[in-house]
Every structure is written in structure tokens, then in C-alpha cells.
Amino acid sequence: MIQAVRGFKDLYGAEVRCWQKIENIIKNCFNLWGFEEVRLPLLEKTELFQRGIGDDTDIVEKEMYTFQDKGGELVTLRPEGTASVIRFFNEHKLYGTEKFFKFFYMGPMFRYERPQKGRLRQFHQAGVEVLGDSSPLAELEVITLIMHLVEKIGIRNVELKINSLGCCNCRKAFREELVKYYQTKQEHLCNDCKRRLKVNPLRLIDCKSEVCKSLAIDAPVITAFLCGDCEQHFTQLKLLLSQHAIAFTESPQIVRGLDYYNRTVFELHSKDLGSQSAILAGGRYDSLSSNLGGINIPAVGWAMGMERVVTVANPEMFNDTEKLVFVAFVGDDVEKEALSLVYQLRKAGLKVEFDIFKGSLKSQFRRADKLSAKWVVIIGENEIKTGLFQLKDMKTGVQKSLTKTELISELTTN
Ligand code: ATP
Ligand code: MG
């Protein structure tokens, strides 16, 4: 038999039910915060990501699913959502309508990485973007949303790490110091970083190889090089977070693997996740839109990895299993009546199952048990004659005789 492509996963059964519940919680929270959904294409022109994310980043260098379509156009399965949101926003000239925009998206992303626990080639993200505000209030808006989600999904042991990458002015001096530091350690660097040192030294701090990670610990930190404005922005943000009782750690090692960020960057980690511990990551990207040829508009956003969220979610937060009614029936002339009751109950908004193979009453009860039915309605020849149906509460064992009208009203009100 042909199998699924490596790093691509089928979602089904209990797992997909869990996803649906978490997705609903997330959409609910997005709605409370006033974010509007956008559903964007999975395929974009390769250039969008090359210019948006940056040529010497891991994503663009190694991880993109890129191919030439039959018309000869170079296209890529989206590895992330932000560049597409900015493309969409400018393409539809939405900037004329308001000054401030909040979008969210949910869906699959594609990266050619080594599949392992918490890392797939098709994975899923839910993300938000705030466009139009350069003040730290925009960061506060997206970070308070994170904390609300963490609470609603029941994620424990989280740590919010924040950092500031400054602007291109602050980064010039930092870059020089960084190159100086790493030049003395060049022979220990991984091959990628030897090259990155020349083209994009900031990337060295984000390298995943063990040696480079240990070298990054003593590297100069960007926050020591912030200009007055960037420093003030960062201080204001930290003050706002404290005022809203949001705990955070300052982590100069967080520089993010995408080039478009400036000033604030952040990641949410879970201590329950092992080595792939980032649940969510984001930051400010004030020049992405203009770099892509669009208008000049400041922006902040984040994206969270759904697979990792599902792993750390607390199932107790959403085990409100729907109440199932099982209609059991035996006897020759009862099928029509039983099925008409099934459809009537469903139309009344109840989840209803029955045994399509019409086994014995005993086997139908076994199936009702297996499906965790809350009630079983029993219909036999006698019930048809008297017009009274038997309703059994599966938890208490209590059985009642009810007319059809009484039965529907009892089930829909309980
Ligand atoms: P990492 O450092 O784990 O590679 P990243 O910096 O590449 O993460 P982002 O591009 O910021 O990740 O994506 C945001 C979130 O999406 C991550 O925090 C993670 O939860 C999730 N994510 C990223 N890549 C994958 C993947 N290949 N499989 C599953 N989840 C992923
Ligand atoms: Mg990555």
C-alpha cells in the first residue's frame, strides 16, 4: 500500500476531536480580542518568502517546498503566514479603509525539516497580526491574548521570553561587536554559521547546533546597544506587561529565525515539551510591508504551533462531551417509527445514533454503552401500540414511560 509522505500526518478519531475543541476555543478568544479571520492561499510566489523572511534564514535556505509550476512560475507552499497576510493586505489596498487592522489565520504550513517529536513537514499554525500601531500597546494587545489562550486551553508551566532587536541603527553597532566576538571562535562554529558570520551574523545566535548554542551564551547582547527610542519602547512594554500582571523573562538569546523582525520579539515556551519547547513565537515587523513593495505600516504578530498546543493542552478544559441519545428498537413493524423518531430528534438539535444492523436489544445496549450514550430510547411493538416510549438514563438506570411529545421535550431541555 502507498503510505503518506514523510512528515505529513493524518488526523482522525479522538485526536481530531481534541483539535476541533481547541480550535473552537482559539477562535473564540480571537473573536473576543476583535481579530478577523483571513483565509489565504497555501501557495504563493517564492519571491514573497525570499524577500519577506530573508535569503539567509533556515526557512528560505533549507526548508521551503519550492517548485516550478507548469507555466514555469516559481512557487512555494507557505512556510509561515505573516508574509502572506502583508501581501494580501497590500494587494487589496485595505489600508485606505481604516488606520488599524487585526487579522487572524489558521491552517497548515510546510517546511522541509527533519521530522521528529513536535516537528513535522506539514504542521499547523494559528496566528494573529496587528497592523497600524507602532506603540507598545500593539504588543500588549497580542500578548494579553496569548495569556488568555494559555488559561482557556489549560496550558501549564509556560514561560514568556521577550527581547528587543532594536532598529537598523542599533543593530549596526551590535553587528560589529558580534562579528568581533565570533571571529575569535570561528573554528568552533558549524559550517552554516561560518558562512552566516559573513552574510547575516544575527543568525548565529539562533543556531540550533550544540556548539553554536553554547557560544551564543557569552555573545554580546543586543539590548546593550539599543538607541534611545528603541530602549524607551522596550521599557514601556515591560512596564505595560507588569501592570497587567503578565510574567516574563528577558532573554537576549531570542532573535527569531526570520529577518523581518525589529524591536520586540517573544516566544512562549512550555517546560512540558522537551527539546522543541516553543509553543508560539512572534514580534514586531515594522518594515516588512514596505520591504515587500507595499505601504509603510508598523505591525506586530505571532504564530503558534497547533501540534505543540495540542500536546500541552489540558483535556479537562474541554471534556464537555455532547450528550448522545441512542434509539434502540426491536420488532417487525417498528423500524419506520424508530427512524422517524431518530430524524425528529436530530432536527430538534440532539445527537442521535441507532444500530443500522438491528442486532438484539442486548447488543444495541452494548453499542450505546460503547458510545457513552446518556440516554437510550427503547421502541418495541408494545410502545407503538401504547404510544409510550421507554427512556432510560444510562447513568442512573432510571427508566420512564413518555409520549413522543414528552420525550422530545425531556431530551431537549436536559
Ligand atoms: P523552531 O525554533 O522550533 O524551529 P521556529 O522559530 O522555526 O521554531 P516559527 O517560524 O516562529 O518557528 O513558528 C512558530 C511556531 O510554529 C513555533 O513556535 C512552533 O510551535 C511551530 N512550528 C514551527 N515549525 C514547526 C514544525 N516543523 N513542526 C511543528 N511545529 C512547528
Ligand atoms: Mg524552525
Coordinates of C-alpha atoms and ligand atoms in Angstrom, one line a residue:
M1 CA 0.0 0.0 0.0
I2 CA 1.1 3.5 -0.7
Q3 CA 1.9 5.4 2.5
A4 CA 1.6 9.1 3.4
V5 CA 4.6 11.3 2.7
R6 CA 7.2 11.5 5.5
G7 CA 6.5 14.3 7.9
F8 CA 2.8 14.6 6.8
K9 CA 0.3 13.2 9.2
D10 CA -3.3 12.0 9.1
L11 CA -5.5 13.4 11.9
Y12 CA -8.5 11.4 12.9
G13 CA -10.5 9.9 15.8
A14 CA -10.0 11.2 19.3
E15 CA -7.1 13.4 18.2
V16 CA -9.1 15.3 15.6
R17 CA -11.9 15.8 18.1
C18 CA -9.4 17.3 20.5
W19 CA -8.1 19.6 17.7
Q20 CA -11.7 20.8 16.9
K21 CA -12.3 21.7 20.5
I22 CA -9.0 23.6 20.9
E23 CA -9.6 25.4 17.5
N24 CA -13.0 26.5 18.8
I25 CA -11.5 27.9 22.0
I26 CA -8.9 29.7 20.0
K27 CA -11.4 31.2 17.5
N28 CA -13.5 32.3 20.4
C29 CA -10.6 34.1 22.1
F30 CA -9.5 35.7 18.7
N31 CA -13.1 37.0 18.4
L32 CA -13.1 38.5 21.9
W33 CA -9.9 40.4 21.0
G34 CA -11.5 41.6 17.8
F35 CA -9.3 39.7 15.3
E36 CA -10.9 39.0 11.8
E37 CA -10.2 35.7 10.0
V38 CA -8.4 35.7 6.7
R39 CA -8.2 32.5 4.6
L40 CA -5.2 32.9 2.3
P41 CA -3.8 30.6 -0.4
L42 CA -1.4 27.8 0.6
L43 CA 0.7 28.5 -2.4
E44 CA 2.5 31.8 -3.0
K45 CA 5.2 33.1 -5.3
T46 CA 8.6 32.0 -4.0
E47 CA 9.8 35.6 -4.1
L48 CA 7.3 36.6 -1.4
F49 CA 9.1 34.5 1.2
Q50 CA 12.6 35.1 -0.2
R51 CA 12.1 38.8 0.2
G52 CA 9.9 38.7 3.3
I53 CA 11.7 36.1 5.5
G54 CA 15.2 36.7 4.2
D55 CA 17.6 34.8 2.0
D56 CA 20.0 33.5 4.6
T57 CA 17.4 32.2 7.1
D58 CA 16.9 28.5 7.7
I59 CA 13.4 28.6 6.3
V60 CA 14.4 30.1 2.9
E61 CA 17.8 28.4 2.7
K62 CA 16.7 24.9 3.5
E63 CA 13.1 24.4 4.4
M64 CA 10.9 25.6 1.6
Y65 CA 8.8 23.4 -0.6
T66 CA 9.5 25.2 -3.8
F67 CA 8.8 24.1 -7.4
Q68 CA 8.2 25.4 -10.8
D69 CA 4.5 25.0 -11.9
K70 CA 3.6 24.0 -15.4
G71 CA 3.6 27.6 -16.5
G72 CA 7.2 28.0 -15.4
E73 CA 6.4 30.1 -12.3
L74 CA 8.5 29.5 -9.2
V75 CA 6.0 28.9 -6.3
T76 CA 6.3 27.8 -2.7
L77 CA 4.0 26.0 -0.2
R78 CA 3.7 28.7 2.5
P79 CA 6.1 28.0 5.4
E80 CA 4.5 30.7 7.5
G81 CA 1.6 33.2 7.5
T82 CA 2.9 36.7 8.1
A83 CA 4.3 37.4 4.6
S84 CA 1.0 36.3 3.0
V85 CA -1.0 38.5 5.3
I86 CA 1.1 41.5 4.3
R87 CA 0.8 40.5 0.6
F88 CA -2.9 40.2 0.9
F89 CA -3.3 43.5 2.8
N90 CA -1.5 45.5 0.2
E91 CA -2.9 43.6 -2.8
H92 CA -6.5 44.5 -1.7
K93 CA -5.5 48.1 -0.7
L94 CA -7.2 47.6 2.6
Y95 CA -5.1 50.4 4.1
G96 CA -7.5 53.1 2.7
T97 CA -10.4 51.9 4.8
E98 CA -9.0 52.2 8.4
K99 CA -5.9 53.0 10.3
F100 CA -5.7 49.9 12.4
F101 CA -6.2 46.2 11.4
K102 CA -6.4 42.9 13.3
F103 CA -6.3 39.7 11.3
F104 CA -6.0 36.0 12.3
Y105 CA -5.4 32.9 10.3
M106 CA -5.4 29.1 11.0
G107 CA -4.1 26.4 8.8
P108 CA -1.3 24.2 7.5
M109 CA 2.3 25.4 6.9
F110 CA 5.0 23.4 5.1
R111 CA 8.7 23.2 6.0
Y112 CA 11.2 20.6 4.8
E113 CA 12.7 19.8 8.2
R114 CA 13.8 16.6 9.9
P115 CA 10.6 15.1 11.2
Q116 CA 10.8 14.4 15.0
K117 CA 8.6 14.8 18.1
G118 CA 7.0 18.3 17.8
R119 CA 8.4 18.8 14.3
L120 CA 6.5 17.9 11.1
R121 CA 6.8 18.9 7.4
Q122 CA 3.2 19.8 7.3
F123 CA 2.3 21.4 10.6
H124 CA -0.4 23.8 11.6
Q125 CA -0.4 27.3 12.9
A126 CA -2.9 29.8 14.4
G127 CA -1.6 33.3 14.1
V128 CA -2.6 36.9 14.6
E129 CA -1.3 40.2 13.1
V130 CA -2.0 43.8 14.3
L131 CA -1.3 46.3 11.6
G132 CA -1.1 50.1 12.0
D133 CA 0.2 50.8 15.5
S134 CA 3.8 51.4 16.4
S135 CA 3.3 51.8 20.1
P136 CA 3.8 49.0 22.7
L137 CA 0.1 48.9 23.1
A138 CA 0.0 46.7 19.9
E139 CA 2.4 44.3 21.6
L140 CA 0.2 44.3 24.7
E141 CA -2.8 43.5 22.6
V142 CA -1.3 40.4 21.2
I143 CA 0.5 39.3 24.4
T144 CA -2.6 39.6 26.6
L145 CA -4.4 37.4 24.0
I146 CA -1.6 34.8 24.5
M147 CA -2.1 34.7 28.2
H148 CA -5.9 34.4 27.8
L149 CA -5.4 31.5 25.4
V150 CA -3.0 29.7 27.8
E151 CA -5.6 30.0 30.5
K152 CA -8.5 28.8 28.4
I153 CA -6.6 25.9 26.9
G154 CA -5.2 25.0 30.3
I155 CA -1.5 25.1 29.4
R156 CA 0.6 24.9 32.5
N157 CA 4.3 25.6 33.1
V158 CA 4.7 28.3 30.5
E159 CA 7.4 30.9 30.3
L160 CA 7.1 34.1 28.2
K161 CA 10.5 35.2 27.0
I162 CA 11.0 38.6 25.5
N163 CA 13.8 40.5 23.9
S164 CA 14.3 43.6 21.7
L165 CA 16.2 43.5 18.5
G166 CA 16.3 47.3 18.2
C167 CA 16.1 49.0 14.8
C168 CA 18.7 49.0 12.0
N169 CA 20.6 51.8 13.7
C170 CA 21.0 49.9 17.0
R171 CA 21.9 46.8 15.1
K172 CA 24.8 48.3 13.2
A173 CA 27.0 48.7 16.3
F174 CA 25.8 45.4 17.7
R175 CA 26.6 43.6 14.4
E176 CA 30.2 44.8 14.6
E177 CA 30.6 43.6 18.2
L178 CA 29.0 40.3 17.3
V179 CA 31.3 39.7 14.4
K180 CA 34.3 40.6 16.6
Y181 CA 33.2 38.1 19.2
Y182 CA 32.6 35.3 16.8
Q183 CA 35.7 35.9 14.7
T184 CA 37.9 34.7 17.6
K185 CA 35.8 31.5 17.8
Q186 CA 35.4 30.8 14.1
E187 CA 37.0 27.4 14.0
H188 CA 34.4 26.0 16.5
L189 CA 31.4 27.3 14.5
C190 CA 29.2 24.9 12.4
N191 CA 29.7 25.2 8.7
D192 CA 26.4 27.2 8.3
C193 CA 27.5 29.7 10.9
K194 CA 30.9 30.2 9.3
R195 CA 29.1 31.4 6.3
R196 CA 26.4 33.3 8.2
L197 CA 29.1 35.2 10.0
K198 CA 29.8 37.0 6.7
V199 CA 26.2 37.4 5.4
N200 CA 23.9 37.6 8.5
P201 CA 25.7 37.4 11.9
L202 CA 22.5 37.8 13.9
R203 CA 21.5 34.3 12.7
L204 CA 24.4 32.8 14.7
I205 CA 22.6 33.5 18.0
D206 CA 19.6 31.4 16.7
C207 CA 21.7 28.4 15.5
K208 CA 20.4 25.1 16.8
S209 CA 23.8 23.2 16.8
E210 CA 25.0 22.4 20.3
V211 CA 28.4 24.2 20.0
C212 CA 27.0 27.3 18.5
K213 CA 24.3 27.4 21.2
S214 CA 27.0 27.3 23.9
L215 CA 29.0 30.0 22.2
A216 CA 25.8 32.2 22.0
I217 CA 25.6 32.3 25.8
D218 CA 28.5 34.6 26.1
A219 CA 27.9 36.6 22.9
P220 CA 27.3 40.4 23.2
V221 CA 23.6 41.1 23.8
I222 CA 21.6 43.4 21.5
T223 CA 19.8 45.1 24.4
A224 CA 23.1 46.8 25.4
F225 CA 23.1 48.5 22.0
L226 CA 19.6 49.9 21.8
C227 CA 19.1 53.5 20.7
G228 CA 17.1 55.9 22.9
D229 CA 13.8 55.3 21.1
C230 CA 14.1 51.5 21.0
E231 CA 15.2 51.4 24.6
Q232 CA 12.1 53.5 25.5
H233 CA 9.8 51.2 23.5
F234 CA 11.2 48.2 25.3
T235 CA 10.9 49.8 28.8
Q236 CA 7.4 50.9 28.1
L237 CA 6.4 47.4 27.0
K238 CA 7.9 45.8 30.1
L239 CA 6.0 48.3 32.3
L240 CA 2.7 47.5 30.5
L241 CA 3.3 43.8 30.9
S242 CA 3.9 44.2 34.6
Q243 CA 0.9 46.5 35.0
H244 CA -1.2 43.7 33.5
A245 CA 0.4 41.1 35.8
I246 CA 2.0 39.2 32.9
A247 CA 5.1 37.4 34.0
F248 CA 8.0 37.4 31.5
T249 CA 11.7 36.7 31.3
E250 CA 14.1 38.8 29.4
S251 CA 16.1 36.5 27.0
P252 CA 18.8 38.2 24.9
Q253 CA 19.2 34.8 23.1
I254 CA 15.9 35.2 21.3
V255 CA 16.5 36.7 17.9
R256 CA 14.0 34.6 15.9
G257 CA 14.7 32.8 12.7
L258 CA 13.1 35.3 10.3
D259 CA 14.8 38.5 9.2
Y260 CA 11.7 40.8 9.2
Y261 CA 11.6 41.4 13.0
N262 CA 12.6 44.7 14.6
R263 CA 12.3 45.9 18.3
T264 CA 10.1 43.4 20.2
V265 CA 10.4 39.6 19.8
F266 CA 9.0 37.0 22.1
E267 CA 8.4 33.3 22.5
L268 CA 6.2 31.2 24.7
H269 CA 7.8 28.0 26.0
S270 CA 6.4 25.1 27.8
K271 CA 8.5 23.2 30.3
D272 CA 6.4 20.1 29.5
L273 CA 7.5 19.9 25.8
G274 CA 11.1 18.7 25.9
S275 CA 13.6 20.0 23.3
Q276 CA 11.0 21.5 20.9
S277 CA 9.6 23.7 23.7
A278 CA 8.4 26.8 21.8
I279 CA 4.6 26.8 21.6
L280 CA 4.4 30.2 20.0
A281 CA 6.7 32.9 18.6
G282 CA 6.3 36.4 17.2
G283 CA 7.3 40.0 17.3
R284 CA 7.2 43.4 15.7
Y285 CA 7.9 43.8 12.0
D286 CA 7.6 47.4 11.0
S287 CA 9.4 47.3 7.7
L288 CA 8.0 44.1 6.2
S289 CA 5.2 45.7 4.3
S290 CA 7.5 48.4 2.7
N291 CA 10.2 45.9 2.0
L292 CA 7.7 43.9 0.0
G293 CA 6.8 46.9 -2.0
G294 CA 3.7 47.8 0.0
I295 CA 2.8 50.7 2.1
N296 CA 4.8 51.7 5.2
I297 CA 2.8 50.3 8.1
P298 CA 4.0 49.1 11.5
A299 CA 2.9 45.7 12.6
V300 CA 3.1 43.0 15.4
G301 CA 2.1 39.4 15.4
W302 CA 2.7 35.9 16.5
A303 CA 2.0 32.3 15.3
M304 CA 1.5 29.3 17.5
G305 CA 2.2 25.7 16.6
M306 CA -1.0 23.7 16.9
E307 CA 0.6 20.3 17.2
R308 CA 2.6 21.6 20.3
V309 CA -0.5 23.3 21.7
V310 CA -2.5 20.1 21.5
T311 CA 0.3 18.2 23.3
V312 CA 0.3 20.5 26.3
A313 CA -3.4 21.3 26.4
N314 CA -5.3 20.2 29.5
P315 CA -8.2 17.9 28.3
E316 CA -10.2 18.7 31.4
M317 CA -10.7 22.2 29.9
F318 CA -12.9 20.8 27.1
N319 CA -14.3 17.4 28.0
D320 CA -17.8 18.7 27.8
T321 CA -18.8 15.6 25.7
E322 CA -22.0 16.1 23.7
K323 CA -25.0 14.2 25.1
L324 CA -25.8 11.3 22.9
V325 CA -29.3 9.7 22.6
F326 CA -29.3 6.1 21.4
V327 CA -32.5 4.8 19.8
A328 CA -32.8 1.0 20.3
F329 CA -35.6 -0.9 18.6
V330 CA -36.8 -4.4 18.2
G331 CA -39.7 -6.0 16.4
D332 CA -41.0 -6.2 12.9
D333 CA -43.1 -3.1 12.3
V334 CA -41.2 -0.6 14.5
E335 CA -38.4 0.4 12.1
K336 CA -40.3 3.1 10.3
E337 CA -41.5 4.7 13.6
A338 CA -38.0 4.4 15.2
L339 CA -36.2 6.0 12.2
S340 CA -38.7 8.8 12.1
L341 CA -38.0 9.5 15.8
V342 CA -34.3 9.5 15.1
Y343 CA -34.6 12.1 12.4
Q344 CA -37.1 14.2 14.5
L345 CA -34.7 14.2 17.5
R346 CA -31.8 15.2 15.3
K347 CA -33.8 18.1 13.8
A348 CA -34.5 19.2 17.3
G349 CA -30.8 19.6 17.8
L350 CA -29.9 16.3 19.5
K351 CA -27.0 14.0 18.7
V352 CA -28.7 10.6 17.9
E353 CA -27.4 7.2 17.0
F354 CA -29.0 3.9 16.2
D355 CA -27.9 0.4 15.2
I356 CA -28.2 0.2 11.4
F357 CA -27.7 -3.6 11.6
K358 CA -30.6 -4.0 14.0
G359 CA -29.0 -6.5 16.4
S360 CA -30.7 -7.9 19.6
L361 CA -31.7 -5.4 22.2
K362 CA -28.7 -6.5 24.3
S363 CA -26.2 -5.8 21.5
Q364 CA -27.8 -2.4 20.9
F365 CA -27.4 -1.6 24.6
R366 CA -23.7 -2.7 24.3
R367 CA -23.2 -0.3 21.4
A368 CA -25.0 2.5 23.3
D369 CA -22.6 1.9 26.2
K370 CA -19.6 2.0 24.0
L371 CA -20.7 5.3 22.5
S372 CA -21.2 6.6 26.1
A373 CA -24.8 7.4 25.3
K374 CA -26.5 9.5 28.1
W375 CA -29.9 8.1 27.2
V376 CA -31.4 5.1 25.4
V377 CA -34.9 5.3 23.9
I378 CA -36.4 1.8 23.6
I379 CA -39.1 1.1 21.0
G380 CA -40.8 -2.2 20.6
E381 CA -44.2 -3.4 19.3
N382 CA -45.8 -2.6 22.6
E383 CA -44.5 1.0 22.5
I384 CA -46.0 1.5 19.1
K385 CA -49.3 0.2 20.3
T386 CA -49.5 2.3 23.5
G387 CA -47.8 5.4 22.1
L388 CA -45.5 5.4 25.2
F389 CA -41.7 5.2 24.7
Q390 CA -39.3 4.0 27.3
L391 CA -36.5 6.5 28.1
K392 CA -33.6 5.1 30.1
D393 CA -31.0 7.3 31.8
M394 CA -27.8 5.3 31.4
K395 CA -26.1 6.8 34.4
T396 CA -28.8 6.5 37.0
G397 CA -30.5 3.5 35.4
V398 CA -33.9 5.2 35.9
Q399 CA -36.5 4.4 33.2
K400 CA -39.6 6.4 32.3
S401 CA -42.6 5.9 30.0
L402 CA -43.2 9.0 27.9
T403 CA -45.3 10.1 25.0
K404 CA -43.4 11.3 21.9
T405 CA -44.0 14.9 22.8
E406 CA -42.9 14.4 26.4
L407 CA -39.9 12.5 25.2
I408 CA -38.7 15.3 22.9
S409 CA -39.3 17.9 25.5
E410 CA -37.5 15.9 28.2
L411 CA -34.4 15.3 25.9
T412 CA -34.1 18.8 24.6
T413 CA -34.4 20.5 28.0
N414 CA -32.0 18.2 29.8
Ligands
ATP1 P1 11.8 26.3 15.9 O1 12.8 27.1 16.6 O2 11.0 25.3 16.8 O3 12.2 25.7 14.6 P2 10.7 28.5 14.5 O4 11.3 29.7 15.1 O5 11.1 27.9 13.2 O6 10.6 27.3 15.6 P3 8.3 29.9 13.9 O7 8.5 30.1 12.5 O8 8.4 31.1 14.8 O9 9.1 28.7 14.5 O10 6.8 29.3 14.1 C1 6.0 29.5 15.3 C2 5.6 28.2 15.9 O11 5.3 27.2 15.0 C3 6.8 27.5 16.7 O12 6.9 28.1 18.0 C4 6.3 26.1 16.8 O13 5.4 25.9 17.8 C5 5.6 25.9 15.5 N1 6.5 25.2 14.5 C6 7.4 25.7 13.7 N2 8.0 24.8 12.9 C7 7.3 23.6 13.1 C8 7.4 22.3 12.6 N3 8.2 22.0 11.7 N4 6.5 21.4 13.1 C9 5.7 21.7 14.1 N5 5.5 22.9 14.6 C10 6.3 23.9 14.2
MG2 MG 12.3 26.3 12.6

